[in-house]
Each structure stands twice: as structure tokens, then as C-alpha cells.
mmCIF file of C-alpha atoms and ligand atoms in Angstrom:
data_model
loop_
_atom_site.group_PDB
_atom_site.id
_atom_site.type_symbol
_atom_site.label_atom_id
_atom_site.label_comp_id
_atom_site.label_asym_id
_atom_site.label_seq_id
_atom_site.Cartn_x
_atom_site.Cartn_y
_atom_site.Cartn_z
ATOM 1 C CA MET A 3 59.047 -41.265 40.354
ATOM 2 C CA LYS A 4 57.468 -38.440 38.687
ATOM 3 C CA VAL A 5 54.060 -38.310 37.170
ATOM 4 C CA PRO A 6 53.516 -35.391 34.733
ATOM 5 C CA LEU A 7 50.068 -34.137 33.819
ATOM 6 C CA LEU A 8 50.879 -34.872 30.133
ATOM 7 C CA ASP A 9 53.792 -36.719 28.460
ATOM 8 C CA LEU A 10 53.818 -36.200 24.779
ATOM 9 C CA LYS A 11 57.341 -37.915 24.357
ATOM 10 C CA ILE A 12 56.125 -41.507 24.945
ATOM 11 C CA GLN A 13 53.610 -41.126 22.036
ATOM 12 C CA TYR A 14 56.116 -39.381 19.670
ATOM 13 C CA LYS A 15 58.628 -42.193 20.381
ATOM 14 C CA ASP A 16 56.209 -44.872 18.893
ATOM 15 C CA ILE A 17 55.197 -42.634 15.490
ATOM 16 C CA LYS A 18 58.417 -41.050 15.142
ATOM 17 C CA ASP A 19 59.765 -42.791 11.855
ATOM 18 C CA GLU A 20 56.174 -41.945 10.203
ATOM 19 C CA ILE A 21 56.201 -38.502 11.286
ATOM 20 C CA LEU A 22 59.597 -37.644 9.873
ATOM 21 C CA LYS A 23 58.995 -39.295 6.685
ATOM 22 C CA VAL A 24 56.051 -37.298 5.871
ATOM 23 C CA THR A 25 57.624 -33.944 7.222
ATOM 24 C CA GLU A 26 60.301 -34.790 4.864
ATOM 25 C CA GLU A 27 57.856 -35.350 1.965
ATOM 26 C CA ILE A 28 56.501 -31.778 2.864
ATOM 27 C CA PHE A 29 60.225 -30.117 3.190
ATOM 28 C CA GLU A 30 61.079 -31.415 -0.137
ATOM 29 C CA SER A 31 57.760 -30.403 -1.799
ATOM 30 C CA GLN A 32 58.052 -26.862 -0.364
ATOM 31 C CA TYR A 33 54.230 -26.828 -0.527
ATOM 32 C CA PHE A 34 53.126 -25.627 2.950
ATOM 33 C CA ILE A 35 49.680 -24.086 2.862
ATOM 34 C CA LEU A 36 46.382 -26.130 2.416
ATOM 35 C CA GLY A 37 46.959 -28.456 -0.525
ATOM 36 C CA PRO A 38 46.629 -32.236 -0.900
ATOM 37 C CA HIS A 39 47.599 -33.178 2.669
ATOM 38 C CA VAL A 40 44.923 -30.921 4.355
ATOM 39 C CA VAL A 41 42.362 -32.195 1.787
ATOM 40 C CA ARG A 42 43.182 -35.859 2.816
ATOM 41 C CA LEU A 43 42.843 -34.888 6.382
ATOM 42 C CA GLU A 44 39.512 -33.207 6.113
ATOM 43 C CA GLU A 45 38.024 -36.336 4.296
ATOM 44 C CA GLU A 46 39.603 -38.567 7.089
ATOM 45 C CA ILE A 47 38.188 -36.515 9.851
ATOM 46 C CA ALA A 48 34.904 -36.371 8.079
ATOM 47 C CA ARG A 49 34.672 -39.836 8.194
ATOM 48 C CA TYR A 50 35.891 -40.338 11.767
ATOM 49 C CA CYS A 51 33.446 -38.058 12.985
ATOM 50 C CA HIS A 52 30.529 -39.460 10.862
ATOM 51 C CA VAL A 53 29.696 -36.080 8.906
ATOM 52 C CA ASP A 54 29.763 -35.163 5.246
ATOM 53 C CA TYR A 55 32.452 -32.182 5.391
ATOM 54 C CA ALA A 56 35.306 -30.836 6.995
ATOM 55 C CA THR A 57 37.598 -27.734 6.694
ATOM 56 C CA GLY A 58 40.841 -27.443 8.338
ATOM 57 C CA VAL A 59 41.606 -24.210 9.950
ATOM 58 C CA SER A 60 44.322 -22.613 12.052
ATOM 59 C CA SER A 61 43.358 -23.411 15.617
ATOM 60 C CA GLY A 62 40.188 -24.586 17.758
ATOM 61 C CA THR A 63 39.688 -21.005 18.310
ATOM 62 C CA ASP A 64 39.351 -20.211 14.879
ATOM 63 C CA ALA A 65 37.083 -23.232 13.988
ATOM 64 C CA LEU A 66 34.587 -21.497 16.606
ATOM 65 C CA ILE A 67 35.082 -18.122 14.963
ATOM 66 C CA ILE A 68 34.642 -19.228 11.502
ATOM 67 C CA SER A 69 31.527 -21.419 12.451
ATOM 68 C CA MET A 70 29.946 -18.202 13.977
ATOM 69 C CA MET A 71 30.799 -16.220 10.794
ATOM 70 C CA ALA A 72 29.377 -18.777 8.699
ATOM 71 C CA ALA A 73 26.059 -19.222 10.530
ATOM 72 C CA GLY A 74 26.075 -15.193 10.083
ATOM 73 C CA ILE A 75 26.342 -14.375 13.954
ATOM 74 C CA GLY A 76 27.697 -11.100 14.535
ATOM 75 C CA ALA A 77 27.126 -7.585 16.107
ATOM 76 C CA GLY A 78 24.233 -7.554 18.672
ATOM 77 C CA ASP A 79 23.465 -11.474 18.295
ATOM 78 C CA ARG A 80 23.181 -13.622 21.238
ATOM 79 C CA VAL A 81 24.476 -17.105 21.554
ATOM 80 C CA ILE A 82 23.595 -19.285 24.737
ATOM 81 C CA THR A 83 26.543 -21.367 26.095
ATOM 82 C CA THR A 84 28.050 -22.263 29.533
ATOM 83 C CA PRO A 85 30.189 -20.502 31.503
ATOM 84 C CA TYR A 86 32.341 -23.497 32.538
ATOM 85 C CA THR A 87 34.626 -23.794 29.651
ATOM 86 C CA PHE A 88 38.049 -23.021 28.036
ATOM 87 C CA PHE A 89 38.116 -18.891 27.292
ATOM 88 C CA ALA A 90 38.070 -19.501 23.523
ATOM 89 C CA THR A 91 34.672 -20.648 23.590
ATOM 90 C CA ILE A 92 33.295 -17.288 25.063
ATOM 91 C CA GLY A 93 36.237 -15.083 23.683
ATOM 92 C CA SER A 94 35.188 -16.151 19.926
ATOM 93 C CA ILE A 95 31.379 -15.290 20.689
ATOM 94 C CA THR A 96 32.573 -11.708 21.987
ATOM 95 C CA ARG A 97 35.161 -11.300 19.263
ATOM 96 C CA LEU A 98 32.360 -11.197 16.561
ATOM 97 C CA GLY A 99 30.300 -8.381 18.652
ATOM 98 C CA ALA A 100 28.040 -11.148 19.789
ATOM 99 C CA LYS A 101 27.001 -11.660 23.223
ATOM 100 C CA PRO A 102 27.346 -14.754 25.224
ATOM 101 C CA VAL A 103 24.086 -15.787 27.445
ATOM 102 C CA PHE A 104 25.061 -18.281 30.193
ATOM 103 C CA VAL A 105 23.401 -21.029 31.471
ATOM 104 C CA ASP A 106 24.707 -23.077 34.332
ATOM 105 C CA ILE A 107 26.161 -26.663 34.314
ATOM 106 C CA ASP A 108 24.786 -30.280 35.242
ATOM 107 C CA PRO A 109 27.082 -30.975 38.166
ATOM 108 C CA GLU A 110 27.377 -34.553 37.462
ATOM 109 C CA THR A 111 29.020 -33.836 33.968
ATOM 110 C CA TYR A 112 29.995 -30.472 33.961
ATOM 111 C CA ASN A 113 28.212 -29.777 30.666
ATOM 112 C CA ILE A 114 25.493 -27.405 29.829
ATOM 113 C CA SER A 115 22.331 -28.354 31.939
ATOM 114 C CA PRO A 116 19.280 -29.027 29.597
ATOM 115 C CA GLU A 117 17.015 -28.168 32.537
ATOM 116 C CA ALA A 118 18.607 -24.707 33.175
ATOM 117 C CA LEU A 119 18.720 -24.207 29.024
ATOM 118 C CA LYS A 120 14.911 -24.717 28.979
ATOM 119 C CA LYS A 121 14.233 -22.466 32.032
ATOM 120 C CA LEU A 122 16.002 -19.804 30.397
ATOM 121 C CA VAL A 123 14.463 -19.996 26.976
ATOM 122 C CA LEU A 124 10.755 -20.183 28.660
ATOM 123 C CA SER A 125 11.646 -17.300 30.779
ATOM 124 C CA MET A 126 12.415 -15.147 27.912
ATOM 125 C CA GLY A 127 9.866 -12.806 25.945
ATOM 126 C CA LYS A 128 9.236 -12.541 22.178
ATOM 127 C CA GLU A 129 11.717 -9.903 21.720
ATOM 128 C CA GLU A 130 14.503 -11.349 23.696
ATOM 129 C CA LEU A 131 14.399 -14.603 22.241
ATOM 130 C CA ALA A 132 14.343 -12.831 18.720
ATOM 131 C CA GLY A 133 17.926 -11.621 19.771
ATOM 132 C CA ILE A 134 19.283 -15.259 20.349
ATOM 133 C CA LYS A 135 20.871 -16.822 17.078
ATOM 134 C CA GLY A 136 22.703 -19.889 18.371
ATOM 135 C CA ILE A 137 23.666 -22.535 21.285
ATOM 136 C CA LEU A 138 26.980 -23.327 21.744
ATOM 137 C CA PRO A 139 27.266 -26.458 23.873
ATOM 138 C CA VAL A 140 30.894 -27.537 24.934
ATOM 139 C CA HIS A 141 31.559 -31.352 25.219
ATOM 140 C CA LEU A 142 34.108 -30.734 28.404
ATOM 141 C CA TYR A 143 36.748 -33.109 29.330
ATOM 142 C CA GLY A 144 35.802 -35.530 26.453
ATOM 143 C CA GLN A 145 32.250 -36.454 27.457
ATOM 144 C CA CYS A 146 29.321 -35.112 25.020
ATOM 145 C CA ALA A 147 26.634 -32.680 26.196
ATOM 146 C CA ASP A 148 23.188 -33.602 26.666
ATOM 147 C CA MET A 149 22.275 -33.096 23.014
ATOM 148 C CA ASP A 150 18.607 -34.197 22.222
ATOM 149 C CA PRO A 151 17.142 -31.127 24.303
ATOM 150 C CA VAL A 152 19.716 -28.711 22.808
ATOM 151 C CA ILE A 153 18.746 -29.949 19.290
ATOM 152 C CA ASN A 154 15.022 -29.806 20.052
ATOM 153 C CA LEU A 155 15.257 -26.530 21.317
ATOM 154 C CA ALA A 156 17.443 -25.284 18.569
ATOM 155 C CA LYS A 157 14.772 -26.584 15.919
ATOM 156 C CA GLU A 158 11.670 -25.000 17.915
ATOM 157 C CA TYR A 159 13.251 -21.633 17.863
ATOM 158 C CA ASN A 160 15.375 -21.714 14.843
ATOM 159 C CA LEU A 161 18.686 -21.591 16.262
ATOM 160 C CA VAL A 162 22.179 -22.620 14.867
ATOM 161 C CA VAL A 163 24.056 -25.202 17.074
ATOM 162 C CA ILE A 164 27.790 -24.820 17.199
ATOM 163 C CA GLU A 165 29.373 -27.813 19.079
ATOM 164 C CA ASP A 166 32.502 -26.939 20.788
ATOM 165 C CA ALA A 167 34.088 -30.576 20.515
ATOM 166 C CA ALA A 168 37.800 -29.385 21.203
ATOM 167 C CA GLN A 169 38.172 -31.888 23.730
ATOM 168 C CA ALA A 170 35.942 -34.464 22.530
ATOM 169 C CA ILE A 171 37.075 -36.007 19.226
ATOM 170 C CA GLY A 172 35.420 -39.187 18.789
ATOM 171 C CA ALA A 173 33.168 -38.967 21.896
ATOM 172 C CA GLU A 174 29.808 -40.244 21.255
ATOM 173 C CA TYR A 175 26.011 -39.269 22.517
ATOM 174 C CA LYS A 176 23.803 -42.138 21.858
ATOM 175 C CA SER A 177 26.048 -43.426 19.257
ATOM 176 C CA LYS A 178 26.421 -40.246 17.480
ATOM 177 C CA ARG A 179 29.851 -38.496 17.329
ATOM 178 C CA ALA A 180 30.786 -35.337 18.722
ATOM 179 C CA GLY A 181 30.515 -32.717 16.301
ATOM 180 C CA SER A 182 27.684 -34.392 14.011
ATOM 181 C CA MET A 183 24.914 -33.465 15.860
ATOM 182 C CA GLY A 184 24.756 -29.528 15.509
ATOM 183 C CA ASP A 185 25.182 -27.375 12.357
ATOM 184 C CA PHE A 186 29.012 -27.180 12.916
ATOM 185 C CA GLY A 187 31.613 -29.008 15.021
ATOM 186 C CA CYS A 188 34.744 -27.551 16.125
ATOM 187 C CA PHE A 189 37.677 -29.359 17.030
ATOM 188 C CA SER A 190 41.075 -28.353 18.059
ATOM 189 C CA PHE A 191 44.723 -29.987 17.527
ATOM 190 C CA PHE A 192 46.555 -28.229 20.072
ATOM 191 C CA PRO A 193 48.882 -30.662 21.333
ATOM 192 C CA SER A 194 47.321 -31.415 24.621
ATOM 193 C CA LYS A 195 44.017 -32.520 22.881
ATOM 194 C CA ASN A 196 43.652 -36.329 22.229
ATOM 195 C CA LEU A 197 44.292 -35.691 18.604
ATOM 196 C CA GLY A 198 46.950 -33.016 18.776
ATOM 197 C CA ALA A 199 49.471 -31.360 16.205
ATOM 198 C CA PHE A 200 52.742 -30.290 16.331
ATOM 199 C CA GLY A 201 51.654 -26.582 16.933
ATOM 200 C CA ASP A 202 48.268 -24.855 16.330
ATOM 201 C CA GLY A 203 45.629 -26.297 14.038
ATOM 202 C CA GLY A 204 41.712 -27.130 14.053
ATOM 203 C CA ILE A 205 38.930 -28.351 11.872
ATOM 204 C CA VAL A 206 35.110 -27.517 11.605
ATOM 205 C CA THR A 207 32.954 -30.604 10.650
ATOM 206 C CA THR A 208 29.486 -30.087 8.776
ATOM 207 C CA ASN A 209 26.585 -31.814 7.037
ATOM 208 C CA SER A 210 25.573 -28.879 5.250
ATOM 209 C CA LYS A 211 27.046 -28.188 1.636
ATOM 210 C CA SER A 212 26.083 -24.417 1.802
ATOM 211 C CA PHE A 213 27.779 -24.156 5.409
ATOM 212 C CA GLN A 214 30.867 -26.131 3.908
ATOM 213 C CA ASP A 215 31.077 -23.870 0.960
ATOM 214 C CA LYS A 216 31.296 -20.781 3.034
ATOM 215 C CA LEU A 217 33.661 -22.325 5.574
ATOM 216 C CA GLN A 218 36.011 -22.990 2.549
ATOM 217 C CA ALA A 219 35.834 -19.307 1.390
ATOM 218 C CA LEU A 220 35.870 -17.672 4.644
ATOM 219 C CA ARG A 221 39.302 -19.401 5.673
ATOM 220 C CA MET A 222 40.931 -17.701 2.430
ATOM 221 C CA HIS A 223 39.585 -13.997 3.338
ATOM 222 C CA GLY A 224 36.214 -15.302 1.855
ATOM 223 C CA SER A 225 37.400 -15.717 -1.778
ATOM 224 C CA GLN A 226 35.991 -18.708 -3.791
ATOM 225 C CA THR A 227 38.221 -17.475 -6.995
ATOM 226 C CA LYS A 228 41.347 -16.132 -6.207
ATOM 227 C CA TYR A 229 41.472 -12.174 -5.579
ATOM 228 C CA TYR A 230 37.400 -11.829 -5.966
ATOM 229 C CA HIS A 231 36.005 -11.476 -2.689
ATOM 230 C CA SER A 232 32.212 -11.758 -2.145
ATOM 231 C CA ILE A 233 32.458 -12.017 1.667
ATOM 232 C CA VAL A 234 34.949 -10.795 4.292
ATOM 233 C CA GLY A 235 36.698 -13.880 5.786
ATOM 234 C CA GLY A 236 40.269 -14.039 7.302
ATOM 235 C CA ASN A 237 43.307 -16.230 7.115
ATOM 236 C CA PHE A 238 42.092 -19.319 8.857
ATOM 237 C CA ARG A 239 44.192 -21.815 6.907
ATOM 238 C CA LEU A 240 45.739 -25.163 8.180
ATOM 239 C CA ASP A 241 49.182 -25.602 7.312
ATOM 240 C CA ALA A 242 50.114 -29.002 5.123
ATOM 241 C CA LEU A 243 52.659 -30.019 7.917
ATOM 242 C CA GLN A 244 50.018 -29.902 10.609
ATOM 243 C CA ALA A 245 47.525 -31.786 8.619
ATOM 244 C CA ALA A 246 50.252 -34.553 7.503
ATOM 245 C CA ILE A 247 51.079 -34.999 11.269
ATOM 246 C CA VAL A 248 47.373 -35.119 12.332
ATOM 247 C CA SER A 249 46.898 -37.591 9.528
ATOM 248 C CA VAL A 250 49.537 -39.966 10.997
ATOM 249 C CA LYS A 251 48.294 -39.716 14.366
ATOM 250 C CA LEU A 252 44.596 -40.299 13.441
ATOM 251 C CA LYS A 253 45.347 -43.890 12.615
ATOM 252 C CA TYR A 254 46.337 -44.376 16.412
ATOM 253 C CA LEU A 255 43.705 -42.252 18.013
ATOM 254 C CA ASP A 256 41.201 -45.090 18.731
ATOM 255 C CA SER A 257 43.796 -47.066 20.490
ATOM 256 C CA TRP A 258 44.800 -44.132 22.320
ATOM 257 C CA THR A 259 41.463 -43.515 23.529
ATOM 258 C CA LYS A 260 41.113 -47.077 24.769
ATOM 259 C CA ILE A 261 44.235 -46.458 26.948
ATOM 260 C CA ARG A 262 42.720 -43.511 28.124
ATOM 261 C CA GLN A 263 39.430 -45.346 29.168
ATOM 262 C CA GLU A 264 41.456 -48.195 30.675
ATOM 263 C CA ASN A 265 43.446 -45.513 32.883
ATOM 264 C CA ALA A 266 39.990 -43.998 33.810
ATOM 265 C CA ARG A 267 39.065 -47.524 34.932
ATOM 266 C CA LYS A 268 42.043 -48.045 36.977
ATOM 267 C CA TYR A 269 41.502 -44.963 38.773
ATOM 268 C CA ARG A 270 38.032 -45.901 39.671
ATOM 269 C CA GLU A 271 39.168 -49.160 40.901
ATOM 270 C CA LEU A 272 42.182 -47.847 43.215
ATOM 271 C CA PHE A 273 39.753 -44.977 44.394
ATOM 272 C CA ALA A 274 37.132 -47.594 45.253
ATOM 273 C CA ASP A 275 39.770 -49.677 47.412
ATOM 274 C CA ALA A 276 41.061 -46.227 49.002
ATOM 275 C CA ALA A 277 37.699 -45.717 50.370
ATOM 276 C CA LEU A 278 37.985 -41.807 49.830
ATOM 277 C CA ASP A 279 34.262 -41.471 48.901
ATOM 278 C CA ASP A 280 33.876 -38.760 51.759
ATOM 279 C CA PHE A 281 36.675 -36.640 50.126
ATOM 280 C CA VAL A 282 36.775 -37.524 46.333
ATOM 281 C CA ARG A 283 33.755 -37.266 43.766
ATOM 282 C CA LEU A 284 34.938 -39.160 40.471
ATOM 283 C CA PRO A 285 33.971 -38.164 36.988
ATOM 284 C CA VAL A 286 30.473 -39.575 36.026
ATOM 285 C CA GLU A 287 30.293 -41.216 32.976
ATOM 286 C CA VAL A 288 26.689 -40.676 31.443
ATOM 287 C CA GLU A 289 27.435 -41.073 27.839
ATOM 288 C CA ASN A 290 28.625 -44.122 26.134
ATOM 289 C CA ARG A 291 31.729 -42.866 24.566
ATOM 290 C CA HIS A 292 33.710 -40.799 26.993
ATOM 291 C CA ILE A 293 37.151 -40.013 25.512
ATOM 292 C CA TYR A 294 38.837 -38.670 28.780
ATOM 293 C CA ASN A 295 40.607 -35.779 27.533
ATOM 294 C CA GLN A 296 40.860 -35.004 31.162
ATOM 295 C CA PHE A 297 39.977 -37.218 34.230
ATOM 296 C CA VAL A 298 38.572 -34.577 36.583
ATOM 297 C CA ILE A 299 37.721 -35.049 40.148
ATOM 298 C CA SER A 300 35.952 -33.042 42.702
ATOM 299 C CA LEU A 301 37.189 -32.472 46.054
ATOM 300 C CA ASN A 302 34.937 -31.612 48.832
ATOM 301 C CA SER A 303 37.594 -29.619 50.691
ATOM 302 C CA LYS A 304 41.225 -28.724 50.494
ATOM 303 C CA ARG A 305 41.615 -28.752 46.556
ATOM 304 C CA ASP A 306 44.379 -26.235 46.412
ATOM 305 C CA GLU A 307 46.209 -27.681 49.456
ATOM 306 C CA LEU A 308 45.787 -31.261 47.615
ATOM 307 C CA ARG A 309 47.331 -29.760 44.425
ATOM 308 C CA THR A 310 50.348 -28.147 46.171
ATOM 309 C CA PHE A 311 51.112 -31.784 47.860
ATOM 310 C CA LEU A 312 50.934 -33.532 44.943
ATOM 311 C CA ALA A 313 53.199 -31.170 43.205
ATOM 312 C CA ASP A 314 55.527 -31.529 46.093
ATOM 313 C CA SER A 315 55.364 -35.260 45.328
ATOM 314 C CA GLY A 316 56.400 -34.933 41.688
ATOM 315 C CA ILE A 317 52.535 -35.175 40.370
ATOM 316 C CA GLY A 318 51.472 -32.905 38.017
ATOM 317 C CA THR A 319 47.604 -31.629 37.980
ATOM 318 C CA GLU A 320 45.850 -28.802 36.616
ATOM 319 C CA ILE A 321 42.620 -26.580 37.464
ATOM 320 C CA TYR A 322 40.322 -26.659 34.204
ATOM 321 C CA TYR A 323 39.051 -23.892 34.965
ATOM 322 C CA PRO A 324 39.805 -21.786 38.264
ATOM 323 C CA VAL A 325 37.525 -18.802 37.127
ATOM 324 C CA PRO A 326 34.155 -19.444 35.176
ATOM 325 C CA MET A 327 33.640 -17.314 32.205
ATOM 326 C CA HIS A 328 30.847 -15.037 33.617
ATOM 327 C CA LEU A 329 33.173 -13.815 36.531
ATOM 328 C CA GLN A 330 36.422 -12.982 34.220
ATOM 329 C CA GLU A 331 37.271 -9.468 34.506
ATOM 330 C CA CYS A 332 37.059 -8.971 30.635
ATOM 331 C CA PHE A 333 33.398 -9.737 30.689
ATOM 332 C CA SER A 334 32.238 -7.978 33.579
ATOM 333 C CA TYR A 335 30.250 -5.600 31.273
ATOM 334 C CA LEU A 336 28.064 -8.418 30.678
ATOM 335 C CA GLY A 337 26.795 -7.782 34.245
ATOM 336 C CA TYR A 338 27.102 -11.094 35.809
ATOM 337 C CA ARG A 339 27.499 -11.626 39.473
ATOM 338 C CA GLU A 340 28.800 -14.030 41.783
ATOM 339 C CA ASN A 341 26.172 -16.917 42.582
ATOM 340 C CA ASP A 342 24.598 -16.458 39.382
ATOM 341 C CA PHE A 343 25.788 -19.920 38.301
ATOM 342 C CA PRO A 344 26.421 -21.657 41.472
ATOM 343 C CA GLU A 345 27.349 -25.069 39.795
ATOM 344 C CA ALA A 346 29.948 -23.531 37.612
ATOM 345 C CA GLU A 347 31.462 -21.785 40.545
ATOM 346 C CA TYR A 348 31.367 -24.707 42.636
ATOM 347 C CA ALA A 349 33.291 -26.746 39.903
ATOM 348 C CA ALA A 350 35.795 -24.128 39.565
ATOM 349 C CA ALA A 351 36.436 -23.905 43.116
ATOM 350 C CA HIS A 352 36.620 -27.701 43.626
ATOM 351 C CA THR A 353 37.675 -29.663 40.409
ATOM 352 C CA LEU A 354 41.218 -31.135 39.657
ATOM 353 C CA ALA A 355 42.468 -32.772 36.499
ATOM 354 C CA LEU A 356 44.628 -35.951 37.271
ATOM 355 C CA PRO A 357 47.273 -37.456 34.710
ATOM 356 C CA ILE A 358 45.248 -39.836 32.288
ATOM 357 C CA TYR A 359 47.487 -39.804 29.225
ATOM 358 C CA PRO A 360 48.565 -42.888 27.097
ATOM 359 C CA GLY A 361 51.850 -44.312 28.432
ATOM 360 C CA LEU A 362 51.002 -43.524 31.970
ATOM 361 C CA SER A 363 52.262 -46.810 34.027
ATOM 362 C CA ASP A 364 50.017 -48.606 36.418
ATOM 363 C CA THR A 365 52.711 -47.761 39.047
ATOM 364 C CA GLN A 366 52.208 -44.034 38.014
ATOM 365 C CA ILE A 367 48.353 -44.415 38.527
ATOM 366 C CA GLU A 368 48.819 -46.049 41.804
ATOM 367 C CA LEU A 369 51.162 -43.301 43.175
ATOM 368 C CA VAL A 370 48.570 -40.639 42.517
ATOM 369 C CA VAL A 371 45.951 -42.342 44.280
ATOM 370 C CA GLU A 372 48.192 -43.294 47.188
ATOM 371 C CA LYS A 373 49.258 -39.719 47.536
ATOM 372 C CA ILE A 374 45.555 -38.598 47.471
ATOM 373 C CA LYS A 375 44.902 -41.265 50.326
ATOM 374 C CA LEU A 376 47.841 -40.100 52.187
ATOM 375 C CA PHE A 377 46.763 -36.356 52.116
ATOM 376 C CA TYR A 378 43.133 -37.105 53.042
ATOM 377 C CA LEU A 379 43.508 -40.062 55.550
HETATM 378 C C1 LIG I 405 41.167 -26.086 23.377
HETATM 379 C C2 LIG I 405 39.856 -25.503 23.287
HETATM 380 C C3 LIG I 405 39.668 -24.658 22.650
HETATM 381 C C4 LIG I 405 40.510 -23.958 21.704
HETATM 382 O O1 LIG I 405 41.264 -24.430 20.793
HETATM 383 P P1 LIG I 405 42.817 -23.806 20.310
HETATM 384 O O2 LIG I 405 43.274 -24.760 19.285
HETATM 385 O O3 LIG I 405 43.783 -23.722 21.581
HETATM 386 O O4 LIG I 405 42.557 -22.514 19.835
HETATM 387 C C5 LIG I 405 38.217 -24.204 22.380
HETATM 388 N N1 LIG I 405 37.478 -24.803 23.542
HETATM 389 C C6 LIG I 405 37.841 -25.554 24.401
HETATM 390 C C7 LIG I 405 36.656 -26.256 25.282
HETATM 391 C C8 LIG I 405 39.095 -26.079 24.329
HETATM 392 O O5 LIG I 405 39.243 -27.132 25.333
#
């Protein structure tokens, strides 16, 4: 029996008829860029994320870029963020000419540490603080970062908050949805996210009308009236095809999320029975709605050997992420060193994502835990 890290074919089987129907509609209309399907998805996502507005864009990466452009973040500005994230979070900051300022993570949740964040800000002089324009927390693996301290700090120092919610659509923090707490919420429809398109896509949420107007213009080369440009934007548009497909899938998202949460519960039960506490640390659920884009365990020892052993047993796993951002070659110019962020570095060296997708059978979950037990005990 094989257990892939992710199997999207199971999901597709259930919704195939609906998907083919909307894609045929679009093929017949030959209307591919933006349009009514995108507008509809924007309204649906705004409602789902408990915000006023949403702007469909070309990817999660572009959602980050366009948000920072709308906030006026550019050359020389600094943005406080986490070094333990997918590359796009940091790549987007630097592509705008801005500089990331890293803060270590909370080892329990893998999200930005509010204590470390406060400490950093308090250690800064007036001039240094003036260069900081925003905070970019990441809701990693589907669990919201501790947002109250982030929002309070942002208010105190007049900073813009950009939530990287690419892995966290529908996740909640104190009953508030991911993407509804900061100035911008950035989502990705990359196929492996909980709400994936059939290709690249993304969306930005906001409660500000003026940011919304800017986002809508920026994704069309900065024009509000065709061929008249008051600002420079880019081509950040979402395809009608992707929007229509995501609209179909959004109806099922909550039921898929429930199955992911149920799979997580099964893992917890099985790991408890397996008595692997000395070897395996399970993900800590702090916030009330963790949507489990990933189920990530931490291994005290032999993470890479375990991964090879599982692969040999037909079980897919992944390391998210093996090199924290402050140690990436392309960011060496920032001047960070090893041991600067020990929690992020520990996580990078010890964590492993297990299969959690909806459609995973009980026997498959049991096999994963059984094999991990066999490896360690
Ligand atoms: C996937 C992801 C992105 C980028 O999304 P794309 O749609 O692949 O561009 C950004 N940040 C995080 C945390 C992600 O997981």
C-alpha cells in the first residue's frame, strides 16, 4: 500500500462533473481574463474570510507583492517577518527593494514569536524604527500566528500588517478568520493548498476601500481607466478558468477541512497508543481553528533517516522547509549568521510533514504511524 504526501485525484473524482460544466461554459464564452467568474469568486472569498473586499490575482506570491505595492512598501523600507516560511514570503519583500528583518519563531506553533517581536522592536532606536514599514506574519501549516501582539505593535508604531495566509484559508484566531486581521490577507490557490486551482492563482483580502481600489488598479498595470496609468502596476490578473474552478471547490472547503482535522485527530490517537513521546513531538494546536494544510511532526533525532525509511515503505513526506530564509544563499547580503534564529534552525533540521489530505484512509494513517514506530522502537 502506498501513501502519497498528497493525492488530488480523489478530490477531483467527486467534483469532476461540476468542474467540466463550468470549464465548458468558459471555453464556449472564450472570455478568459478576469470577468464575471473572477468577480463572483472575489465576493465569495470576501464573505468566507469575513472581510469587505477581495482581489483575485495570479498567484500567492503576487498577492504578497501587490499588497506591499499597495501599501507603498519599496526600496529601502524594512518589513519584519519570520525566517521559517516558504521562499515567496521573503522573495516578495526583496523583489520590491525592501529588506526583511527577521524574528525567530515560537517553537510550539512555528509562527512568529510575539515575545521576540516585541524584544526586537524595543531594541530599536528611533531612526531604525522609522525605517520599518510593515509586519508580515505567516500562518504556517494552517494555524494562525498570535495576532493580537502583532496588531497592537502595528498600531503603536503605525505599521502595515500583511498576513501571509497562503496555507491558512478559513483558519481562525479568536474567532477571526485568517486574512481579516491585518491590512491585507494574501492567499494562494496553488494546487497543494487547501483551496487549490488547476494551476496558479491567488487572492488578496482587505477591509480598506482605498487599498481595494489600489489593488484592483495595480493588477491591471495600475490603470483604472483603460490605457490611462496614474501608478505603475503589473499583470497580476486571475484567469476566469481558475476562478470558476476555485468557486466550485470553495463549496466543499469546510467539509474537506473537517476531514483534515479528523485525520489529525486520528494521528494523535495512534501516536499516543504507539508511545513515541521520546521521539516524536506532535503539532501543538493553540488556535481554535487549525485547518491542517500540513501535519508537521518534530523528531528529536534521525529525521532524514526516518524520511528515507518511510519513502522506502511507499510513504511520502516533505520537509517544510530545510533551510530557513536567513541562511539562504541569495539572502547572504543581509548579513545573518547561523545561530541567529535557533528555533527556526531547529525546526528546519527536525520537522517532517506527514500525509493529511482528505481521502486518506484509516489504514493508510495507521500504516504511517506503524512504520514510524517500527523505525524508532
Ligand atoms: C504557497 C505559499 C506562498 C506562495 O504561493 P504561490 O501561489 O505558490 O505563489 C507564499 N507563502 C506561503 C507561506 C506559501 O505556503
